[in-house]
Amino acid sequence: MDSVLIDELAWTEYRRRAVDERQPVLIPLGALEQHGPHMSMNPDVVIPSAIAAAVARNVGALVAPAFAYGAKSQQKSGGGNHMCGTASLDGHTLTLALKDILKEFARHGVRRVALMNGHYENLPFVTEGTELAIQELKWGGINDFRVIIISYWDFVNQDTIQKVFPEDFTGWDVEHGGILETSLMLHLKPALVDMSLAPIQPPAKFPPYTVFPPIPEWTPESGCLSSPAAATAEKGKILFDVTVEGITGALGTEPAWQQK
Amino acid sequence: MDSVLIDELAWTEYRRRAVDERQPVLIPLGALEQHGPHMSMNPDVVIPSAIAAAVARNVGALVAPAFAYGAKSQQKSGGGNHMCGTASLDGHTLTLALKDILKEFARHGVRRVALMNGHYENLPFVTEGTELAIQELKWGGINDFRVIIISYWDFVNQDTIQKVFPEDFTGWDVEHGGILETSLMLHLKPALVDMSLAPIQPPAKFPPYTVFPPIPEWTPESGCLSSPAAATAEKGKILFDVTVEGITGALGTEPAWQQK
Amino acid sequence: MDSVLIDELAWTEYRRRAVDERQPVLIPLGALEQHGPHMSMNPDVVIPSAIAAAVARNVGALVAPAFAYGAKSQQKSGGGNHMCGTASLDGHTLTLALKDILKEFARHGVRRVALMNGHYENLPFVTEGTELAIQELKWGGINDFRVIIISYWDFVNQDTIQKVFPEDFTGWDVEHGGILETSLMLHLKPALVDMSLAPIQPPAKFPPYTVFPPIPEWTPESGCLSSPAAATAEKGKILFDVTVEGITGALGTEPAWQQK
Amino acid sequence: MDSVLIDELAWTEYRRRAVDERQPVLIPLGALEQHGPHMSMNPDVVIPSAIAAAVARNVGALVAPAFAYGAKSQQKSGGGNHMCGTASLDGHTLTLALKDILKEFARHGVRRVALMNGHYENLPFVTEGTELAIQELKWGGINDFRVIIISYWDFVNQDTIQKVFPEDFTGWDVEHGGILETSLMLHLKPALVDMSLAPIQPPAKFPPYTVFPPIPEWTPESGCLSSPAAATAEKGKILFDVTVEGITGALGTEPAWQQK
Amino acid sequence: MDSVLIDELAWTEYRRRAVDERQPVLIPLGALEQHGPHMSMNPDVVIPSAIAAAVARNVGALVAPAFAYGAKSQQKSGGGNHMCGTASLDGHTLTLALKDILKEFARHGVRRVALMNGHYENLPFVTEGTELAIQELKWGGINDFRVIIISYWDFVNQDTIQKVFPEDFTGWDVEHGGILETSLMLHLKPALVDMSLAPIQPPAKFPPYTVFPPIPEWTPESGCLSSPAAATAEKGKILFDVTVEGITGALGTEPAWQQK
Amino acid sequence: MDSVLIDELAWTEYRRRAVDERQPVLIPLGALEQHGPHMSMNPDVVIPSAIAAAVARNVGALVAPAFAYGAKSQQKSGGGNHMCGTASLDGHTLTLALKDILKEFARHGVRRVALMNGHYENLPFVTEGTELAIQELKWGGINDFRVIIISYWDFVNQDTIQKVFPEDFTGWDVEHGGILETSLMLHLKPALVDMSLAPIQPPAKFPPYTVFPPIPEWTPESGCLSSPAAATAEKGKILFDVTVEGITGALGTEPAWQQK
């Protein structure tokens, strides 16, 4: 039982690490969301879970079970919540769920949590859940609980962008089901990607506003917002390594995280 | 991509199965809960997930990502929510989360869902979420959505009980972290069980009432409510087979489930 | 004004008993639920209210107004919430109502409350309300508030079962509108029972799962889950006495309840 | 079983009256609230319950179980929610509870409900619950559900005021625990009033604003907002008769109530 | 920047006044509600905002941005929430919004807030929000936060009533869109009133109960509950001056408000 | 009364425009948020309100009262919600408020609404409110309600950026209290800006993650995330004109908006 995964530990071993050794907890936050015809619907879970596990081994942390369902997909970042297969929580439900779980880890004695987000649309709702959890923990007399919120793509540096998108980078906005996520999945779970089905298409273009109910024609028929055709496992490894390294480094130097 | 796991399918394949073929969806409902010093904290996820996958293959169904967090552990059925490691949702949060996800599958076109519950305390809250989802779906004009709620242990028949508990069966109540769950885990995930740490203890005895805040002394120090020492992988296989067979049979004969 | 009923006391007298004498408070929790064609719809209120009053006289406690509406009736324990006459709260509403009222008694200075439950389906939702109330009271600096949750049928011992069900006892599950409740009502409120209308029927049989929306045919046409035909006022008296005695004894010996 | 009280009827009899005969339902809405040192804390339940029962007999209606707990007492109408003995629900809880129960009666087939309010502070929250219930019922296709909201004191006419308050009437505002309620209780439940303890005091005077947290000194020490010393059972009978007659008449002529 | 309006101040200046000088904060609470064919829909915002600004200058206070939307209009006080133009919040939403904002001012260091209400129906919901905010602030260790709730019409004294309604005063109940509000608007925002469109009509008469869904015919076709034809700017000035003076005086003498 | 502002119209005139002429409604969404020592705390209200009014005149639309309070300020986009002066709603409160108001306009007969957002952090919560409102409107049988969500800065094109930021543009992220907002305020409300207090500072730099509770030192002492020193009223006019023109054009060509 030398796993970093909390759910794979007996509670006595978890207690030893979380309470006695004061190890922090990383929580991967994902979604069940369509990512094109060539790839499974779980990259938003698989990628931050793998990154979290690697970071946890680097920094001596524990990884909580991932949130498998996330906030509603938005058309310009995830194709939209009208898509078949995408299954989302109401924003408030996600806020409450995160709040509840953060309070539970605090009850155990954990004082440092990092949210490892893999689904763009989760961010405001888990931020809200974090703020509400901290408020309630203070009401309960716990004043030293700290949360770091991380989206792994924010650790892909300019160098890596040039390696991964040698031609031109059209922006994170349209990377849904594109080269970034597909490469990472080819590296992490090749069996869940079938490049023969990767759509070849121009990046999606959207007007500078959104419309509700969503206009289905705005989303490319594939569900991808840009073509994943140039994705490779090698690019995935580069991306994985740079984000793991970046997050490991950030946690190692951030003073708020260093105080136990 | 011949997986039964929805999150491992591309959305186009999911759509083919769920919408065109009208395959039903099974949702495993678990918890992150201490289960003794000899076993990981995920049996309530692992066991119904494995049963769901086997049943899905038998009946031609799909399996949704499991709910990894559940309702608050109760002292007389799970050791209590004061235990370290156990991390639970508020009941209302769980109700909302299930309601949201049921509505999403219905939006896709799914009309039959089976909840595969692995955590006793989930039942009333997911039942409530089911009733609320059906109400809202009716408001939206969907009147033929059906949900079957299953707790796998209800399919362990008398015969099996005699095989698995040859000496005497002290009741499901105290089977938390005991022979039932440990045997199933030894069958399904032996690496997550260390029988050398299995506590030897009499079954927990509780008064005919509950007290809040919980009285820690009521829960055996191990967190198990009975001794798992007699658990074996063979018993796990027997239990697994009988529940898979029972649930497969039930779904195959229940008229409410048969209408597509 | 020597009543044990809080609502029948002037507030000054209530204050004397609850605050000066530190008397505990018992809250009967019922439901408005069909209980067959031979009996009124209030046994889940009448029975725990009568038991609470008797226990209160025995132990020197007060009885709060009963909750007249409860959680949704379930088909396998109460006939189901599709039945005409049954009128239920959403689970979360019940949780909030109990939370609010517990906090109010704590505000007055009460530190010990016993919930006297008469409706099986209430349990998880009032347990949740109890846990949330205790959390909020702690936020407000009240750390010594204790709640005991009691379902009266858990105090019917083996001896009594043999007296009341001499032929065979088919389990509490199907006792809805059966011998237990009907006998108690014959003892407590004979005018609300008409034995000439008592249905004669075999105990209800249910599959080991539940289906939503409920399948009306699963519930016996009478609404009773077993025949009350063998109910008598004498059996009612036996049941009443044994539960009152049992609960009185339990409160008298439970250390958590003894500390004032 | 010729009771008008729903909870005293078997469901089959309730169904006959509510569904076949289309009888309307009256719901008494009360509170557990201090009403002075001379009187029990249940006048807000007892009075509208008695009026409802009398009106129901007059118009052929049914009476649902009373709401025994109400919205927070306000200092200028009920002494305030800081008083010992007063035990109130959050406003939203009351709104939800009423919404739930109205929807249940509508599910049975009831189309006309009258709320018989006995606690001033309930009004806005039960009005809100009524509006939300009607909205949800419309979502469910029920468009002909009507609710009449009645506070019994609005049926005390000028004539009666002169009889009951021959000297001078200082307004409903300060009638909390005063002549009106005490007289009605002396008529309906004389055992719950002890006139020897009735405080003699001038009517409470309040500034034209409210302050939170409440300033305890604003509330007369007795908890009454005016002196009940002039209350008599005879006045209670006059008040009871005039309100029962007035409400009976109103329901008999209001067109919205007459359509079945 | 010598404004009393918080939103017109830089945060540094706000901090100086609110924190260093301990100035209290006044929050105008309005609604978007029809007020007849002769007047804009914002009197419930304009009037308390103007009064708040004048009072703030008198007592050395700050004025927060007004709540532009309020609780649901009721038929007998505002024409009803079925009217075109009226746009209201659910009661609970208003409660939460006020709770949130009160907590924010408390976070800054403000300890005295006065709610300046201009919409009758807001009162119970903002009172509830106030009580909940104070509860949560206490949980957070802030015990000296005080709120005064003011409806400006409660400061119109008998003298003024005789000046403004020389013939006869039919009561505040039917003053919706009548002489009171129209006169104040003629004084404060004459461009938003067109007296040529002022309806001439008798005061609305309502039965002593309410009906839901509202019966449109109960509300006069104009939306006013009494005729504003006798409104004048002069009366508006009298009303404005007397309320400003009254509120200024009240705040100046109320001990709860005086302690900084 | 030729105003475009709904609250300045009589309901009869509003009805003529909104219902008879089918004019759409624009809702400005702002915040009360510190924007540096040189500027008032209302730019997030003032700017979208002014843009909305201009667009409304161009396209024949109405403008609803602005939301004066918004979602919690985030450190990397608004300085953070720990800042004095900033007063925010919980995300869920904002979601509910927007949902309520959208439903009200739909009840009147409005079928097209544009949200004119001025506070970055509002977006996900008002998007959620929009999605929930559309869901409930569908439950109520309204299927043709459309909402466009606009953040004005998304209409500042490359050309304008070069004019306004001739040296270099450091990104919208750090434009809080910077040249963009300050220039617009100088154009729209010069009295609310005091350039003599404009801080001179480098753009704020943040790590690629966020920390809660916020680390006050991350936010520049001024509260601005970049220096507004180069702001001018002329730049403000350019920005105002280009966004008004852009939004006017977008509404004029978006097919979803054109269908009445």
CSV table of N, CA, C and O in Angstrom, one decimal, chain A residues 72-74 81 89-92 95 120 124-125 127-128 130-132 134 138 145-151 154-155 207-213 215 218 250 253-254 256, chain F residues 72-74 81 89-92 95 120 124-125 127-128 130-132 134 138 145-151 154-155 207-213 215 218 250 253-254 256:
chain,number,residue,atom,x,y,z
A,72,LYS,N,-21.2,22.7,-16.3
A,72,LYS,CA,-21.8,22.7,-17.6
A,72,LYS,C,-20.7,23.1,-18.7
A,72,LYS,O,-20.2,24.2,-18.6
A,73,SER,N,-20.6,22.3,-19.7
A,73,SER,CA,-19.7,22.6,-20.8
A,73,SER,C,-20.2,23.9,-21.5
A,73,SER,O,-21.5,24.1,-21.7
A,74,GLN,N,-19.3,24.8,-21.9
A,74,GLN,CA,-19.7,26.0,-22.6
A,74,GLN,C,-19.3,25.9,-24.1
A,74,GLN,O,-18.3,25.3,-24.4
A,81,ASN,N,-23.2,22.5,-23.7
A,81,ASN,CA,-23.9,21.5,-22.9
A,81,ASN,C,-25.1,20.9,-23.5
A,81,ASN,O,-25.9,20.2,-22.9
A,89,LEU,N,-22.9,18.8,-13.9
A,89,LEU,CA,-23.6,19.2,-12.7
A,89,LEU,C,-24.1,20.7,-12.8
A,89,LEU,O,-23.4,21.4,-13.5
A,90,ASP,N,-25.1,21.0,-12.2
A,90,ASP,CA,-25.4,22.5,-12.0
A,90,ASP,C,-24.2,23.1,-11.3
A,90,ASP,O,-23.6,22.4,-10.4
A,91,GLY,N,-23.9,24.3,-11.5
A,91,GLY,CA,-22.8,25.0,-10.9
A,91,GLY,C,-22.9,25.0,-9.4
A,91,GLY,O,-21.9,24.7,-8.7
A,92,HIS,N,-24.0,25.2,-8.9
A,92,HIS,CA,-24.2,25.2,-7.4
A,92,HIS,C,-23.9,23.8,-6.8
A,92,HIS,O,-23.4,23.7,-5.7
A,95,THR,N,-20.3,23.4,-6.6
A,95,THR,CA,-19.8,24.3,-5.5
A,95,THR,C,-20.0,23.6,-4.1
A,95,THR,O,-19.1,23.5,-3.3
A,120,TYR,N,-12.1,23.4,-17.9
A,120,TYR,CA,-12.1,24.9,-17.7
A,120,TYR,C,-13.3,25.4,-17.0
A,120,TYR,O,-13.2,26.3,-16.1
A,124,PRO,N,-14.7,28.7,-11.8
A,124,PRO,CA,-15.5,29.6,-10.9
A,124,PRO,C,-16.3,28.9,-9.8
A,124,PRO,O,-16.4,29.4,-8.7
A,125,PHE,N,-16.8,27.8,-10.2
A,125,PHE,CA,-17.7,27.1,-9.2
A,125,PHE,C,-16.9,26.4,-8.1
A,125,PHE,O,-17.3,26.4,-7.0
A,127,THR,N,-13.9,27.5,-7.2
A,127,THR,CA,-13.3,28.7,-6.5
A,127,THR,C,-14.4,29.1,-5.4
A,127,THR,O,-14.0,29.3,-4.3
A,128,GLU,N,-15.6,29.2,-5.9
A,128,GLU,CA,-16.7,29.6,-4.9
A,128,GLU,C,-16.8,28.5,-3.8
A,128,GLU,O,-16.9,28.9,-2.6
A,130,THR,N,-14.5,26.7,-2.7
A,130,THR,CA,-13.3,26.9,-1.8
A,130,THR,C,-13.5,28.1,-0.9
A,130,THR,O,-13.2,27.9,0.3
A,131,GLU,N,-14.0,29.1,-1.4
A,131,GLU,CA,-14.2,30.3,-0.5
A,131,GLU,C,-15.3,30.0,0.6
A,131,GLU,O,-15.1,30.4,1.7
A,132,LEU,N,-16.3,29.3,0.2
A,132,LEU,CA,-17.3,29.0,1.2
A,132,LEU,C,-16.8,28.0,2.2
A,132,LEU,O,-17.1,28.1,3.4
A,134,ILE,N,-13.7,27.7,3.2
A,134,ILE,CA,-12.8,28.4,4.2
A,134,ILE,C,-13.6,29.2,5.2
A,134,ILE,O,-13.3,29.3,6.3
A,138,LYS,N,-13.5,28.6,9.2
A,138,LYS,CA,-13.2,29.6,10.2
A,138,LYS,C,-14.3,29.7,11.2
A,138,LYS,O,-14.0,29.9,12.4
A,145,PHE,N,-6.4,26.8,7.0
A,145,PHE,CA,-6.6,25.9,5.9
A,145,PHE,C,-6.4,26.7,4.6
A,145,PHE,O,-6.9,27.7,4.4
A,146,ARG,N,-5.5,26.1,3.7
A,146,ARG,CA,-5.1,26.8,2.5
A,146,ARG,C,-5.4,25.9,1.3
A,146,ARG,O,-5.1,24.7,1.3
A,147,VAL,N,-5.9,26.5,0.2
A,147,VAL,CA,-6.2,25.8,-1.0
A,147,VAL,C,-5.5,26.5,-2.2
A,147,VAL,O,-5.6,27.8,-2.3
A,148,ILE,N,-4.8,25.7,-3.0
A,148,ILE,CA,-4.2,26.3,-4.2
A,148,ILE,C,-5.0,25.7,-5.4
A,148,ILE,O,-5.3,24.5,-5.4
A,149,ILE,N,-5.4,26.6,-6.3
A,149,ILE,CA,-6.2,26.1,-7.5
A,149,ILE,C,-5.4,26.2,-8.7
A,149,ILE,O,-4.8,27.3,-9.1
A,150,ILE,N,-5.2,25.0,-9.4
A,150,ILE,CA,-4.3,24.9,-10.5
A,150,ILE,C,-5.1,24.3,-11.7
A,150,ILE,O,-5.8,23.4,-11.6
A,151,SER,N,-4.9,25.0,-12.9
A,151,SER,CA,-5.3,24.4,-14.1
A,151,SER,C,-4.0,24.0,-14.9
A,151,SER,O,-3.2,24.9,-15.1
A,154,ASP,N,-2.1,26.0,-17.6
A,154,ASP,CA,-1.4,27.3,-17.2
A,154,ASP,C,0.1,27.1,-17.0
A,154,ASP,O,0.8,28.0,-16.8
A,155,PHE,N,0.5,25.8,-17.0
A,155,PHE,CA,1.9,25.5,-16.8
A,155,PHE,C,2.6,25.1,-18.1
A,155,PHE,O,3.7,24.7,-18.0
A,207,PRO,N,-18.3,34.2,-32.6
A,207,PRO,CA,-18.5,35.7,-32.4
A,207,PRO,C,-18.1,36.1,-31.0
A,207,PRO,O,-18.0,35.2,-30.1
A,208,PRO,N,-17.9,37.3,-30.8
A,208,PRO,CA,-17.4,37.8,-29.4
A,208,PRO,C,-18.6,37.9,-28.4
A,208,PRO,O,-18.6,38.8,-27.6
A,209,TYR,N,-19.5,36.9,-28.4
A,209,TYR,CA,-20.6,36.9,-27.5
A,209,TYR,C,-21.1,35.4,-27.4
A,209,TYR,O,-20.6,34.6,-28.2
A,210,THR,N,-21.9,35.1,-26.5
A,210,THR,CA,-22.5,33.8,-26.5
A,210,THR,C,-24.0,33.9,-26.6
A,210,THR,O,-24.6,34.9,-26.2
A,211,VAL,N,-24.7,32.8,-27.0
A,211,VAL,CA,-26.1,32.8,-27.2
A,211,VAL,C,-26.7,31.6,-26.5
A,211,VAL,O,-26.1,30.5,-26.5
A,212,PHE,N,-27.8,31.8,-25.8
A,212,PHE,CA,-28.5,30.7,-25.1
A,212,PHE,C,-30.0,30.8,-25.5
A,212,PHE,O,-30.6,31.9,-25.6
A,213,PRO,N,-30.6,29.6,-25.8
A,213,PRO,CA,-30.0,28.3,-25.9
A,213,PRO,C,-29.0,28.3,-26.9
A,213,PRO,O,-29.0,29.1,-27.9
A,215,ILE,N,-26.6,27.6,-30.1
A,215,ILE,CA,-27.0,27.4,-31.5
A,215,ILE,C,-26.1,26.2,-31.9
A,215,ILE,O,-24.9,26.4,-32.1
A,218,TRP,N,-23.0,26.4,-34.3
A,218,TRP,CA,-21.7,27.0,-33.9
A,218,TRP,C,-20.7,26.0,-33.5
A,218,TRP,O,-19.5,26.3,-33.7
A,250,ALA,N,6.2,24.9,-8.6
A,250,ALA,CA,5.4,25.9,-8.0
A,250,ALA,C,5.1,25.6,-6.5
A,250,ALA,O,5.2,26.4,-5.6
A,253,THR,N,7.9,26.2,-4.1
A,253,THR,CA,8.5,27.5,-3.8
A,253,THR,C,7.4,28.4,-3.3
A,253,THR,O,7.7,29.5,-2.7
A,254,GLU,N,6.1,28.1,-3.4
A,254,GLU,CA,5.1,28.9,-2.9
A,254,GLU,C,5.1,29.0,-1.4
A,254,GLU,O,4.8,27.9,-0.8
A,256,ALA,N,3.0,30.0,0.8
A,256,ALA,CA,1.7,29.7,1.4
A,256,ALA,C,1.6,28.2,1.5
A,256,ALA,O,0.8,27.6,2.3
F,72,LYS,N,-18.0,37.5,-6.5
F,72,LYS,CA,-16.8,37.8,-5.8
F,72,LYS,C,-15.7,38.2,-6.7
F,72,LYS,O,-15.3,37.5,-7.6
F,73,SER,N,-15.0,39.3,-6.3
F,73,SER,CA,-13.8,39.7,-7.0
F,73,SER,C,-12.7,38.7,-6.9
F,73,SER,O,-12.5,38.1,-5.8
F,74,GLN,N,-12.0,38.4,-8.0
F,74,GLN,CA,-10.9,37.5,-7.9
F,74,GLN,C,-9.6,38.2,-8.0
F,74,GLN,O,-9.5,39.3,-8.7
F,81,ASN,N,-11.4,39.5,-3.2
F,81,ASN,CA,-12.6,39.8,-2.4
F,81,ASN,C,-12.2,40.1,-1.0
F,81,ASN,O,-13.1,40.2,-0.1
F,89,LEU,N,-21.8,39.4,-4.0
F,89,LEU,CA,-22.8,38.4,-3.7
F,89,LEU,C,-22.1,37.0,-3.8
F,89,LEU,O,-21.2,36.9,-4.6
F,90,ASP,N,-22.6,36.1,-3.1
F,90,ASP,CA,-22.2,34.7,-3.4
F,90,ASP,C,-22.6,34.4,-4.8
F,90,ASP,O,-23.6,34.9,-5.3
F,91,GLY,N,-21.9,33.5,-5.4
F,91,GLY,CA,-22.2,33.2,-6.8
F,91,GLY,C,-23.6,32.7,-7.0
F,91,GLY,O,-24.3,33.0,-8.0
F,92,HIS,N,-24.0,31.8,-6.1
F,92,HIS,CA,-25.4,31.2,-6.2
F,92,HIS,C,-26.4,32.3,-6.1
F,92,HIS,O,-27.5,32.2,-6.8
F,95,THR,N,-26.7,34.0,-9.4
F,95,THR,CA,-27.4,33.1,-10.3
F,95,THR,C,-28.9,33.1,-10.1
F,95,THR,O,-29.6,33.2,-11.1
F,120,TYR,N,-16.0,41.0,-14.9
F,120,TYR,CA,-15.5,39.7,-15.4
F,120,TYR,C,-16.0,38.5,-14.6
F,120,TYR,O,-16.5,37.5,-15.2
F,124,PRO,N,-19.6,33.4,-15.3
F,124,PRO,CA,-20.1,32.0,-15.2
F,124,PRO,C,-21.4,31.9,-14.4
F,124,PRO,O,-22.2,31.1,-14.6
F,125,PHE,N,-21.6,32.8,-13.4
F,125,PHE,CA,-22.7,32.7,-12.6
F,125,PHE,C,-24.0,33.3,-13.3
F,125,PHE,O,-25.1,32.8,-13.1
F,127,THR,N,-24.2,33.1,-16.6
F,127,THR,CA,-24.5,32.1,-17.6
F,127,THR,C,-25.3,31.0,-17.0
F,127,THR,O,-26.3,30.5,-17.6
F,128,GLU,N,-24.9,30.6,-15.8
F,128,GLU,CA,-25.7,29.5,-15.1
F,128,GLU,C,-27.1,30.0,-14.9
F,128,GLU,O,-28.1,29.2,-15.1
F,130,THR,N,-28.8,32.1,-16.6
F,130,THR,CA,-29.5,32.1,-17.9
F,130,THR,C,-29.9,30.7,-18.3
F,130,THR,O,-31.1,30.5,-18.7
F,131,GLU,N,-29.0,29.7,-18.1
F,131,GLU,CA,-29.4,28.3,-18.4
F,131,GLU,C,-30.5,27.8,-17.6
F,131,GLU,O,-31.4,27.1,-18.1
F,132,LEU,N,-30.5,28.2,-16.3
F,132,LEU,CA,-31.6,27.7,-15.4
F,132,LEU,C,-32.9,28.4,-15.7
F,132,LEU,O,-34.0,27.8,-15.7
F,134,ILE,N,-33.8,29.5,-18.7
F,134,ILE,CA,-34.4,28.9,-19.9
F,134,ILE,C,-35.0,27.5,-19.6
F,134,ILE,O,-36.0,27.2,-20.2
F,138,LYS,N,-39.0,26.8,-20.2
F,138,LYS,CA,-39.4,25.7,-21.1
F,138,LYS,C,-40.4,24.8,-20.3
F,138,LYS,O,-41.4,24.4,-20.8
F,145,PHE,N,-37.4,31.8,-25.8
F,145,PHE,CA,-36.7,32.9,-25.1
F,145,PHE,C,-35.2,32.7,-25.4
F,145,PHE,O,-34.6,31.7,-25.2
F,146,ARG,N,-34.6,33.9,-25.8
F,146,ARG,CA,-33.2,33.8,-26.2
F,146,ARG,C,-32.4,34.9,-25.4
F,146,ARG,O,-32.9,36.0,-25.2
F,147,VAL,N,-31.2,34.5,-25.0
F,147,VAL,CA,-30.3,35.5,-24.2
F,147,VAL,C,-29.0,35.5,-24.9
F,147,VAL,O,-28.4,34.5,-25.2
F,148,ILE,N,-28.5,36.7,-25.1
F,148,ILE,CA,-27.1,37.0,-25.6
F,148,ILE,C,-26.3,37.5,-24.4
F,148,ILE,O,-26.7,38.5,-23.8
F,149,ILE,N,-25.2,36.9,-24.2
F,149,ILE,CA,-24.3,37.4,-23.1
F,149,ILE,C,-23.1,38.1,-23.7
F,149,ILE,O,-22.3,37.5,-24.5
F,150,ILE,N,-22.9,39.3,-23.3
F,150,ILE,CA,-21.9,40.2,-23.9
F,150,ILE,C,-21.0,40.8,-22.8
F,150,ILE,O,-21.5,41.3,-21.8
F,151,SER,N,-19.7,40.7,-23.0
F,151,SER,CA,-18.8,41.5,-22.2
F,151,SER,C,-18.2,42.6,-23.1
F,151,SER,O,-17.6,42.2,-24.1
F,154,ASP,N,-14.9,42.5,-25.1
F,154,ASP,CA,-14.7,41.6,-26.2
F,154,ASP,C,-14.9,42.3,-27.5
F,154,ASP,O,-14.7,41.7,-28.6
F,155,PHE,N,-15.4,43.5,-27.5
F,155,PHE,CA,-15.6,44.2,-28.7
F,155,PHE,C,-14.6,45.3,-29.0
F,155,PHE,O,-14.7,46.1,-29.9
F,207,PRO,N,1.5,34.4,-10.2
F,207,PRO,CA,1.9,33.0,-10.6
F,207,PRO,C,0.7,32.4,-11.3
F,207,PRO,O,-0.4,32.8,-11.3
F,208,PRO,N,1.0,31.2,-12.0
F,208,PRO,CA,0.0,30.6,-12.8
F,208,PRO,C,-1.0,29.7,-12.0
F,208,PRO,O,-1.3,28.6,-12.4
F,209,TYR,N,-1.3,30.2,-10.8
F,209,TYR,CA,-2.3,29.5,-9.9
F,209,TYR,C,-2.9,30.5,-9.0
F,209,TYR,O,-2.4,31.7,-9.0
F,210,THR,N,-3.9,30.1,-8.2
F,210,THR,CA,-4.4,31.1,-7.2
F,210,THR,C,-4.4,30.4,-5.9
F,210,THR,O,-4.3,29.2,-5.8
F,211,VAL,N,-4.4,31.2,-4.8
F,211,VAL,CA,-4.3,30.7,-3.5
F,211,VAL,C,-5.5,31.3,-2.7
F,211,VAL,O,-5.8,32.5,-2.8
F,212,PHE,N,-6.1,30.5,-1.8
F,212,PHE,CA,-7.1,30.9,-0.9
F,212,PHE,C,-6.8,30.4,0.5
F,212,PHE,O,-6.3,29.3,0.6
F,213,PRO,N,-7.0,31.2,1.5
F,213,PRO,CA,-7.4,32.6,1.4
F,213,PRO,C,-6.4,33.4,0.6
F,213,PRO,O,-5.2,33.1,0.6
F,215,ILE,N,-3.7,36.0,-0.7
F,215,ILE,CA,-2.5,36.5,-0.1
F,215,ILE,C,-2.4,38.0,-0.4
F,215,ILE,O,-2.2,38.4,-1.6
F,218,TRP,N,-0.1,39.9,-2.9
F,218,TRP,CA,-0.2,39.7,-4.4
F,218,TRP,C,-0.8,40.9,-5.1
F,218,TRP,O,-0.5,41.1,-6.2
F,250,ALA,N,-23.3,43.6,-34.0
F,250,ALA,CA,-23.4,42.2,-33.7
F,250,ALA,C,-24.9,41.9,-33.6
F,250,ALA,O,-25.4,40.9,-34.1
F,253,THR,N,-26.8,41.7,-36.8
F,253,THR,CA,-26.6,40.6,-37.8
F,253,THR,C,-26.8,39.2,-37.2
F,253,THR,O,-26.8,38.3,-38.0
F,254,GLU,N,-26.8,39.1,-35.9
F,254,GLU,CA,-26.9,37.8,-35.3
F,254,GLU,C,-28.4,37.2,-35.6
F,254,GLU,O,-29.3,37.8,-35.1
F,256,ALA,N,-30.0,34.8,-34.5
F,256,ALA,CA,-30.8,34.4,-33.3
F,256,ALA,C,-31.5,35.6,-32.6
F,256,ALA,O,-32.5,35.5,-32.0
